[in-house]
PDB file of C-alpha atoms in Angstrom:
ATOM      1  CA  UNK Z   1     238.017 108.386 102.835  1.00 66.00           C
ATOM      2  CA  UNK Z   2     237.022 104.731 103.022  1.00 76.00           C
ATOM      3  CA  UNK Z   3     234.079 103.726 105.190  1.00 83.00           C
ATOM      4  CA  UNK Z   4     233.647 100.397 106.972  1.00 88.00           C
ATOM      5  CA  UNK Z   5     230.647  99.545 104.787  1.00 92.00           C
ATOM      6  CA  UNK Z   6     232.323 100.592 101.519  1.00 95.00           C
ATOM      7  CA  UNK Z   7     231.585  98.493  98.451  1.00 96.00           C
ATOM      8  CA  UNK Z   8     233.956  98.686  95.472  1.00 97.00           C
ATOM      9  CA  UNK Z   9     232.968  97.434  92.047  1.00 98.00           C
ATOM     10  CA  UNK Z  10     234.225  97.417  88.493  1.00 98.00           C
ATOM     11  CA  UNK Z  11     231.640  98.643  85.991  1.00 98.00           C
ATOM     12  CA  UNK Z  12     232.132  97.978  82.294  1.00 98.00           C
ATOM     13  CA  UNK Z  13     230.302  97.624  79.020  1.00 97.00           C
ATOM     14  CA  UNK Z  14     230.513  98.055  75.278  1.00 97.00           C
ATOM     15  CA  UNK Z  15     228.557 101.327  75.188  1.00 97.00           C
ATOM     16  CA  UNK Z  16     227.354 103.951  77.679  1.00 97.00           C
ATOM     17  CA  UNK Z  17     225.165 107.042  77.360  1.00 96.00           C
ATOM     18  CA  UNK Z  18     225.186 109.410  80.339  1.00 96.00           C
ATOM     19  CA  UNK Z  19     223.242 112.020  78.437  1.00 90.00           C
ATOM     20  CA  UNK Z  20     223.715 115.753  78.836  1.00 86.00           C
ATOM     21  CA  UNK Z  21     220.197 117.240  79.366  1.00 83.00           C
ATOM     22  CA  UNK Z  22     221.103 120.250  77.202  1.00 80.00           C
ATOM     23  CA  UNK Z  23     221.414 118.059  74.090  1.00 80.00           C
ATOM     24  CA  UNK Z  24     218.075 116.271  74.608  1.00 77.00           C
ATOM     25  CA  UNK Z  25     215.836 119.238  73.798  1.00 73.00           C
ATOM     26  CA  UNK Z  26     215.868 118.554  70.054  1.00 71.00           C
ATOM     27  CA  UNK Z  27     215.638 114.766  70.373  1.00 75.00           C
ATOM     28  CA  UNK Z  28     219.382 114.146  70.126  1.00 84.00           C
ATOM     29  CA  UNK Z  29     221.465 112.617  72.906  1.00 89.00           C
ATOM     30  CA  UNK Z  30     225.137 113.301  73.604  1.00 92.00           C
ATOM     31  CA  UNK Z  31     226.973 111.574  76.429  1.00 95.00           C
ATOM     32  CA  UNK Z  32     228.915 113.245  79.197  1.00 95.00           C
ATOM     33  CA  UNK Z  33     232.590 112.113  79.199  1.00 96.00           C
ATOM     34  CA  UNK Z  34     232.135 110.284  82.531  1.00 97.00           C
ATOM     35  CA  UNK Z  35     229.193 108.843  84.514  1.00 97.00           C
ATOM     36  CA  UNK Z  36     227.120 111.151  86.672  1.00 96.00           C
ATOM     37  CA  UNK Z  37     226.707 110.596  90.393  1.00 97.00           C
ATOM     38  CA  UNK Z  38     223.079 109.615  89.773  1.00 96.00           C
ATOM     39  CA  UNK Z  39     223.997 107.043  87.117  1.00 96.00           C
ATOM     40  CA  UNK Z  40     226.462 105.356  89.468  1.00 97.00           C
ATOM     41  CA  UNK Z  41     223.947 105.472  92.303  1.00 97.00           C
ATOM     42  CA  UNK Z  42     221.442 103.758  90.005  1.00 96.00           C
ATOM     43  CA  UNK Z  43     223.973 101.013  89.267  1.00 97.00           C
ATOM     44  CA  UNK Z  44     224.492 100.394  92.984  1.00 97.00           C
ATOM     45  CA  UNK Z  45     220.731 100.349  93.501  1.00 96.00           C
ATOM     46  CA  UNK Z  46     220.426  97.767  90.718  1.00 96.00           C
ATOM     47  CA  UNK Z  47     222.970  95.682  92.594  1.00 96.00           C
ATOM     48  CA  UNK Z  48     221.074  95.978  95.893  1.00 96.00           C
ATOM     49  CA  UNK Z  49     218.576  98.562  97.124  1.00 92.00           C
ATOM     50  CA  UNK Z  50     216.301  99.082 100.112  1.00 91.00           C
ATOM     51  CA  UNK Z  51     214.455 102.304 101.046  1.00 90.00           C
ATOM     52  CA  UNK Z  52     216.013 101.880 104.496  1.00 92.00           C
ATOM     53  CA  UNK Z  53     219.330 103.300 103.276  1.00 95.00           C
ATOM     54  CA  UNK Z  54     220.831 105.516 100.592  1.00 95.00           C
ATOM     55  CA  UNK Z  55     223.935 104.800  98.523  1.00 96.00           C
ATOM     56  CA  UNK Z  56     226.559 107.564  98.640  1.00 97.00           C
ATOM     57  CA  UNK Z  57     229.082 107.520  95.777  1.00 97.00           C
ATOM     58  CA  UNK Z  58     232.590 108.383  96.991  1.00 97.00           C
ATOM     59  CA  UNK Z  59     235.045 107.946  94.126  1.00 97.00           C
ATOM     60  CA  UNK Z  60     235.226 107.033  90.450  1.00 98.00           C
ATOM     61  CA  UNK Z  61     238.302 105.838  88.589  1.00 98.00           C
ATOM     62  CA  UNK Z  62     238.331 105.991  84.769  1.00 98.00           C
ATOM     63  CA  UNK Z  63     240.195 102.944  83.476  1.00 97.00           C
ATOM     64  CA  UNK Z  64     239.773 103.180  79.668  1.00 97.00           C
ATOM     65  CA  UNK Z  65     240.285 106.163  77.319  1.00 97.00           C
ATOM     66  CA  UNK Z  66     237.221 108.365  76.798  1.00 97.00           C
ATOM     67  CA  UNK Z  67     236.062 107.625  73.248  1.00 97.00           C
ATOM     68  CA  UNK Z  68     232.749 108.411  71.573  1.00 95.00           C
ATOM     69  CA  UNK Z  69     230.786 106.799  68.761  1.00 95.00           C
ATOM     70  CA  UNK Z  70     227.733 108.266  67.026  1.00 93.00           C
ATOM     71  CA  UNK Z  71     224.808 106.203  65.764  1.00 90.00           C
ATOM     72  CA  UNK Z  72     221.669 106.971  63.789  1.00 88.00           C
ATOM     73  CA  UNK Z  73     218.613 106.052  65.887  1.00 83.00           C
ATOM     74  CA  UNK Z  74     214.937 105.950  64.935  1.00 81.00           C
ATOM     75  CA  UNK Z  75     213.074 106.788  68.177  1.00 77.00           C
ATOM     76  CA  UNK Z  76     209.280 106.972  68.418  1.00 76.00           C
ATOM     77  CA  UNK Z  77     207.826 110.493  68.424  1.00 74.00           C
ATOM     78  CA  UNK Z  78     205.577 111.213  71.407  1.00 70.00           C
ATOM     79  CA  UNK Z  79     203.023 113.370  69.573  1.00 75.00           C
ATOM     80  CA  UNK Z  80     202.050 110.954  66.766  1.00 77.00           C
ATOM     81  CA  UNK Z  81     203.745 107.595  67.435  1.00 71.00           C
ATOM     82  CA  UNK Z  82     205.766 107.718  64.201  1.00 78.00           C
ATOM     83  CA  UNK Z  83     209.498 107.211  63.880  1.00 76.00           C
ATOM     84  CA  UNK Z  84     211.982 110.055  63.807  1.00 78.00           C
ATOM     85  CA  UNK Z  85     215.686 110.128  62.939  1.00 82.00           C
ATOM     86  CA  UNK Z  86     218.128 111.221  65.653  1.00 85.00           C
ATOM     87  CA  UNK Z  87     221.855 110.989  66.275  1.00 88.00           C
ATOM     88  CA  UNK Z  88     222.894 109.517  69.622  1.00 91.00           C
ATOM     89  CA  UNK Z  89     226.550 109.866  70.646  1.00 94.00           C
ATOM     90  CA  UNK Z  90     227.677 107.080  72.977  1.00 96.00           C
ATOM     91  CA  UNK Z  91     230.806 106.355  74.958  1.00 97.00           C
ATOM     92  CA  UNK Z  92     232.460 103.178  73.703  1.00 97.00           C
ATOM     93  CA  UNK Z  93     234.348 100.431  75.541  1.00 97.00           C
ATOM     94  CA  UNK Z  94     233.942 101.904  79.016  1.00 98.00           C
ATOM     95  CA  UNK Z  95     235.413 100.590  82.248  1.00 98.00           C
ATOM     96  CA  UNK Z  96     235.323 102.197  85.683  1.00 98.00           C
ATOM     97  CA  UNK Z  97     236.223 101.411  89.261  1.00 98.00           C
ATOM     98  CA  UNK Z  98     233.709 102.833  91.733  1.00 98.00           C
ATOM     99  CA  UNK Z  99     233.684 103.027  95.509  1.00 97.00           C
ATOM    100  CA  UNK Z 100     230.549 103.840  97.532  1.00 97.00           C
ATOM    101  CA  UNK Z 101     229.008 103.301 100.951  1.00 97.00           C
ATOM    102  CA  UNK Z 102     225.473 103.350 102.309  1.00 96.00           C
ATOM    103  CA  UNK Z 103     223.912 105.514 105.001  1.00 95.00           C
ATOM    104  CA  UNK Z 104     220.581 105.201 106.787  1.00 95.00           C
ATOM    105  CA  UNK Z 105     217.788 107.294 105.320  1.00 91.00           C
ATOM    106  CA  UNK Z 106     216.847 109.444 108.314  1.00 90.00           C
ATOM    107  CA  UNK Z 107     213.688 110.542 106.505  1.00 86.00           C
ATOM    108  CA  UNK Z 108     212.427 106.941 106.806  1.00 86.00           C
ATOM    109  CA  UNK Z 109     211.638 106.461 110.513  1.00 86.00           C
ATOM    110  CA  UNK Z 110     209.019 103.880 109.463  1.00 84.00           C
ATOM    111  CA  UNK Z 111     211.889 101.534 108.499  1.00 87.00           C
ATOM    112  CA  UNK Z 112     214.058 102.129 111.558  1.00 89.00           C
ATOM    113  CA  UNK Z 113     213.769  98.475 112.633  1.00 89.00           C
ATOM    114  CA  UNK Z 114     215.433  97.443 109.374  1.00 90.00           C
ATOM    115  CA  UNK Z 115     218.688  99.284 110.167  1.00 92.00           C
ATOM    116  CA  UNK Z 116     220.984  96.282 110.464  1.00 93.00           C
ATOM    117  CA  UNK Z 117     224.291  97.293 108.884  1.00 93.00           C
ATOM    118  CA  UNK Z 118     225.810  93.807 108.853  1.00 94.00           C
ATOM    119  CA  UNK Z 119     222.751  92.395 107.110  1.00 93.00           C
ATOM    120  CA  UNK Z 120     222.641  94.932 104.302  1.00 94.00           C
ATOM    121  CA  UNK Z 121     226.428  94.922 103.844  1.00 95.00           C
ATOM    122  CA  UNK Z 122     226.552  91.126 103.546  1.00 95.00           C
ATOM    123  CA  UNK Z 123     223.647  91.017 101.089  1.00 94.00           C
ATOM    124  CA  UNK Z 124     225.137  93.839  98.976  1.00 95.00           C
ATOM    125  CA  UNK Z 125     228.440  91.958  98.660  1.00 95.00           C
ATOM    126  CA  UNK Z 126     226.601  88.749  97.808  1.00 94.00           C
ATOM    127  CA  UNK Z 127     224.557  90.482  95.080  1.00 95.00           C
ATOM    128  CA  UNK Z 128     227.705  92.107  93.654  1.00 97.00           C
ATOM    129  CA  UNK Z 129     229.423  88.725  93.363  1.00 95.00           C
ATOM    130  CA  UNK Z 130     226.439  87.549  91.305  1.00 94.00           C
ATOM    131  CA  UNK Z 131     226.427  90.520  88.974  1.00 94.00           C
ATOM    132  CA  UNK Z 132     223.648  92.487  90.657  1.00 93.00           C
ATOM    133  CA  UNK Z 133     220.096  91.820  91.728  1.00 92.00           C
ATOM    134  CA  UNK Z 134     218.652  93.533  88.646  1.00 93.00           C
ATOM    135  CA  UNK Z 135     219.963  94.271  85.162  1.00 94.00           C
ATOM    136  CA  UNK Z 136     222.736  96.856  84.944  1.00 96.00           C
ATOM    137  CA  UNK Z 137     222.421  99.704  82.449  1.00 96.00           C
ATOM    138  CA  UNK Z 138     225.056 102.317  81.684  1.00 97.00           C
ATOM    139  CA  UNK Z 139     222.956 105.448  81.527  1.00 94.00           C
ATOM    140  CA  UNK Z 140     220.212 104.172  79.239  1.00 91.00           C
ATOM    141  CA  UNK Z 141     218.293 100.984  78.508  1.00 90.00           C
ATOM    142  CA  UNK Z 142     220.131  99.984  75.327  1.00 92.00           C
ATOM    143  CA  UNK Z 143     223.547 100.137  77.022  1.00 95.00           C
ATOM    144  CA  UNK Z 144     223.915  96.849  78.886  1.00 96.00           C
ATOM    145  CA  UNK Z 145     226.482  96.944  81.671  1.00 97.00           C
ATOM    146  CA  UNK Z 146     228.242  94.453  83.908  1.00 97.00           C
ATOM    147  CA  UNK Z 147     229.593  94.680  87.452  1.00 97.00           C
ATOM    148  CA  UNK Z 148     232.003  92.622  89.517  1.00 97.00           C
ATOM    149  CA  UNK Z 149     233.944  93.075  92.776  1.00 97.00           C
ATOM    150  CA  UNK Z 150     237.289  94.854  92.590  1.00 97.00           C
ATOM    151  CA  UNK Z 151     239.971  96.452  94.735  1.00 96.00           C
ATOM    152  CA  UNK Z 152     239.673 100.189  94.169  1.00 96.00           C
ATOM    153  CA  UNK Z 153     242.979 101.599  92.885  1.00 94.00           C
ATOM    154  CA  UNK Z 154     244.372  98.279  91.659  1.00 95.00           C
ATOM    155  CA  UNK Z 155     245.518  98.185  88.039  1.00 94.00           C
ATOM    156  CA  UNK Z 156     246.641 100.769  85.510  1.00 95.00           C
ATOM    157  CA  UNK Z 157     244.158 103.436  84.441  1.00 95.00           C
ATOM    158  CA  UNK Z 158     244.442 105.406  81.184  1.00 96.00           C
ATOM    159  CA  UNK Z 159     244.441 108.810  82.946  1.00 97.00           C
ATOM    160  CA  UNK Z 160     246.624 107.956  85.949  1.00 96.00           C
ATOM    161  CA  UNK Z 161     249.372 110.283  84.679  1.00 95.00           C
ATOM    162  CA  UNK Z 162     247.050 113.201  83.844  1.00 95.00           C
ATOM    163  CA  UNK Z 163     247.357 115.546  86.820  1.00 95.00           C
ATOM    164  CA  UNK Z 164     244.138 117.497  86.208  1.00 95.00           C
ATOM    165  CA  UNK Z 165     241.281 117.421  83.684  1.00 95.00           C
ATOM    166  CA  UNK Z 166     238.416 119.914  84.024  1.00 95.00           C
ATOM    167  CA  UNK Z 167     235.115 118.337  82.940  1.00 94.00           C
ATOM    168  CA  UNK Z 168     233.013 121.515  83.044  1.00 92.00           C
ATOM    169  CA  UNK Z 169     229.523 121.867  84.451  1.00 93.00           C
ATOM    170  CA  UNK Z 170     227.761 118.509  84.810  1.00 95.00           C
ATOM    171  CA  UNK Z 171     224.570 117.197  86.284  1.00 94.00           C
ATOM    172  CA  UNK Z 172     225.243 115.633  89.672  1.00 96.00           C
ATOM    173  CA  UNK Z 173     221.903 113.909  90.207  1.00 93.00           C
ATOM    174  CA  UNK Z 174     218.312 114.062  91.381  1.00 92.00           C
ATOM    175  CA  UNK Z 175     217.170 114.375  94.990  1.00 92.00           C
ATOM    176  CA  UNK Z 176     213.812 112.722  95.653  1.00 89.00           C
ATOM    177  CA  UNK Z 177     211.298 113.715  98.303  1.00 87.00           C
ATOM    178  CA  UNK Z 178     212.227 110.864 100.649  1.00 84.00           C
ATOM    179  CA  UNK Z 179     215.881 111.966 100.542  1.00 85.00           C
ATOM    180  CA  UNK Z 180     215.470 115.622 101.461  1.00 85.00           C
ATOM    181  CA  UNK Z 181     212.253 115.635 103.497  1.00 81.00           C
ATOM    182  CA  UNK Z 182     211.054 118.771 101.657  1.00 85.00           C
ATOM    183  CA  UNK Z 183     208.273 117.247  99.570  1.00 86.00           C
ATOM    184  CA  UNK Z 184     209.924 118.319  96.316  1.00 91.00           C
ATOM    185  CA  UNK Z 185     212.083 116.680  93.655  1.00 91.00           C
ATOM    186  CA  UNK Z 186     215.320 118.578  92.967  1.00 92.00           C
ATOM    187  CA  UNK Z 187     218.049 118.489  90.335  1.00 93.00           C
ATOM    188  CA  UNK Z 188     221.680 119.124  91.279  1.00 95.00           C
ATOM    189  CA  UNK Z 189     224.696 120.330  89.261  1.00 95.00           C
ATOM    190  CA  UNK Z 190     228.397 120.553  90.024  1.00 96.00           C
ATOM    191  CA  UNK Z 191     231.824 121.216  88.467  1.00 95.00           C
ATOM    192  CA  UNK Z 192     233.968 118.029  88.592  1.00 95.00           C
ATOM    193  CA  UNK Z 193     237.713 117.868  88.036  1.00 96.00           C
ATOM    194  CA  UNK Z 194     239.421 114.535  87.337  1.00 97.00           C
ATOM    195  CA  UNK Z 195     242.819 114.261  89.007  1.00 97.00           C
ATOM    196  CA  UNK Z 196     245.147 111.412  88.084  1.00 96.00           C
ATOM    197  CA  UNK Z 197     242.235 109.473  86.667  1.00 96.00           C
ATOM    198  CA  UNK Z 198     240.045 109.831  89.786  1.00 97.00           C
ATOM    199  CA  UNK Z 199     236.930 111.872  90.495  1.00 97.00           C
ATOM    200  CA  UNK Z 200     235.997 112.471  94.133  1.00 97.00           C
ATOM    201  CA  UNK Z 201     232.269 113.192  94.254  1.00 97.00           C
ATOM    202  CA  UNK Z 202     230.854 115.827  96.545  1.00 95.00           C
ATOM    203  CA  UNK Z 203     227.884 114.817  98.655  1.00 94.00           C
ATOM    204  CA  UNK Z 204     224.408 115.705  97.315  1.00 93.00           C
ATOM    205  CA  UNK Z 205     223.858 118.336 100.014  1.00 92.00           C
ATOM    206  CA  UNK Z 206     227.173 120.001  99.067  1.00 94.00           C
ATOM    207  CA  UNK Z 207     226.100 120.836  95.495  1.00 94.00           C
ATOM    208  CA  UNK Z 208     225.914 124.610  95.081  1.00 89.00           C
ATOM    209  CA  UNK Z 209     223.549 124.583  92.077  1.00 94.00           C
ATOM    210  CA  UNK Z 210     220.170 123.058  92.970  1.00 93.00           C
ATOM    211  CA  UNK Z 211     216.914 123.493  91.045  1.00 93.00           C
ATOM    212  CA  UNK Z 212     213.424 122.470  92.170  1.00 92.00           C
ATOM    213  CA  UNK Z 213     211.646 120.309  89.568  1.00 90.00           C
ATOM    214  CA  UNK Z 214     208.168 119.724  91.008  1.00 90.00           C
ATOM    215  CA  UNK Z 215     206.400 118.793  94.269  1.00 89.00           C
ATOM    216  CA  UNK Z 216     206.541 115.118  95.165  1.00 86.00           C
ATOM    217  CA  UNK Z 217     204.900 113.038  97.871  1.00 83.00           C
ATOM    218  CA  UNK Z 218     207.015 110.575  99.798  1.00 79.00           C
ATOM    219  CA  UNK Z 219     205.900 106.976  99.333  1.00 78.00           C
ATOM    220  CA  UNK Z 220     204.956 105.082 102.480  1.00 77.00           C
ATOM    221  CA  UNK Z 221     206.454 101.645 103.145  1.00 76.00           C
ATOM    222  CA  UNK Z 222     205.519  98.997 105.702  1.00 76.00           C
ATOM    223  CA  UNK Z 223     208.293  96.639 106.738  1.00 76.00           C
ATOM    224  CA  UNK Z 224     207.318  93.048 106.024  1.00 72.00           C
ATOM    225  CA  UNK Z 225     204.408  94.060 103.770  1.00 67.00           C
ATOM    226  CA  UNK Z 226     205.274  96.578 101.039  1.00 69.00           C
ATOM    227  CA  UNK Z 227     209.012  96.088 101.583  1.00 72.00           C
ATOM    228  CA  UNK Z 228     210.779  92.866 102.544  1.00 74.00           C
ATOM    229  CA  UNK Z 229     213.005  92.738 105.623  1.00 69.00           C
ATOM    230  CA  UNK Z 230     215.397  90.374 103.718  1.00 74.00           C
ATOM    231  CA  UNK Z 231     216.087  88.465 106.942  1.00 69.00           C
ATOM    232  CA  UNK Z 232     215.734  85.100 105.202  1.00 67.00           C
ATOM    233  CA  UNK Z 233     218.225  86.154 102.535  1.00 65.00           C
ATOM    234  CA  UNK Z 234     220.647  87.375 105.219  1.00 62.00           C
ATOM    235  CA  UNK Z 235     220.478  84.039 107.048  1.00 70.00           C
ATOM    236  CA  UNK Z 236     221.212  82.267 103.779  1.00 69.00           C
ATOM    237  CA  UNK Z 237     224.234  84.529 103.182  1.00 69.00           C
ATOM    238  CA  UNK Z 238     225.827  84.060 106.615  1.00 70.00           C
ATOM    239  CA  UNK Z 239     225.289  80.288 106.504  1.00 65.00           C
ATOM    240  CA  UNK Z 240     227.417  80.133 103.363  1.00 63.00           C
TER     241      UNK Z 240
END
């Protein structure tokens, strides 16, 4: 389903690391075969974000073959500040088409006056054309990414002819206190299946496996003080 405020982008980069939390216990990192919902949401938020709304990821299209490359990394140990030796397994030469839309955050009544769909949609498209408002990372800081507008479904994808590919149990994302209104941070898991190169994401509230992480207080914002209304930027966009 395509929404009126849908934004489609092409995401690509030389390396990506959407790390499986199971492999991080011993200091190693091993990437999931595809981006998580949370990673893609973070990319959209790097393009344009306001606490007034929440990005909802709808679909992902895998354009390049899933290939991995391992590297020896010397991370800093937390207990003594010395270097350690770990093996990180990255995805290489990644390219995706992603489609998402935004919805008002109903747990933010303090920002109700900022709910101008045309304004946020126009600014989001403007930021996408310029490569995002902030730097784009593909899962982790050392994996620089790039975004640009695209038409979702256009072009040949590597897995277009693969009818079904089960990806097993994966992390879906993290739900913060201002997104669930429960005063607790939660972690979600799901079981994705890629069909003809596409993954249709379930909504966060539809995930069957949810685990509470810890209590969390919702941050308070004041429109025009702690958060900008972006009205000046919107006027600049519509004038051009």
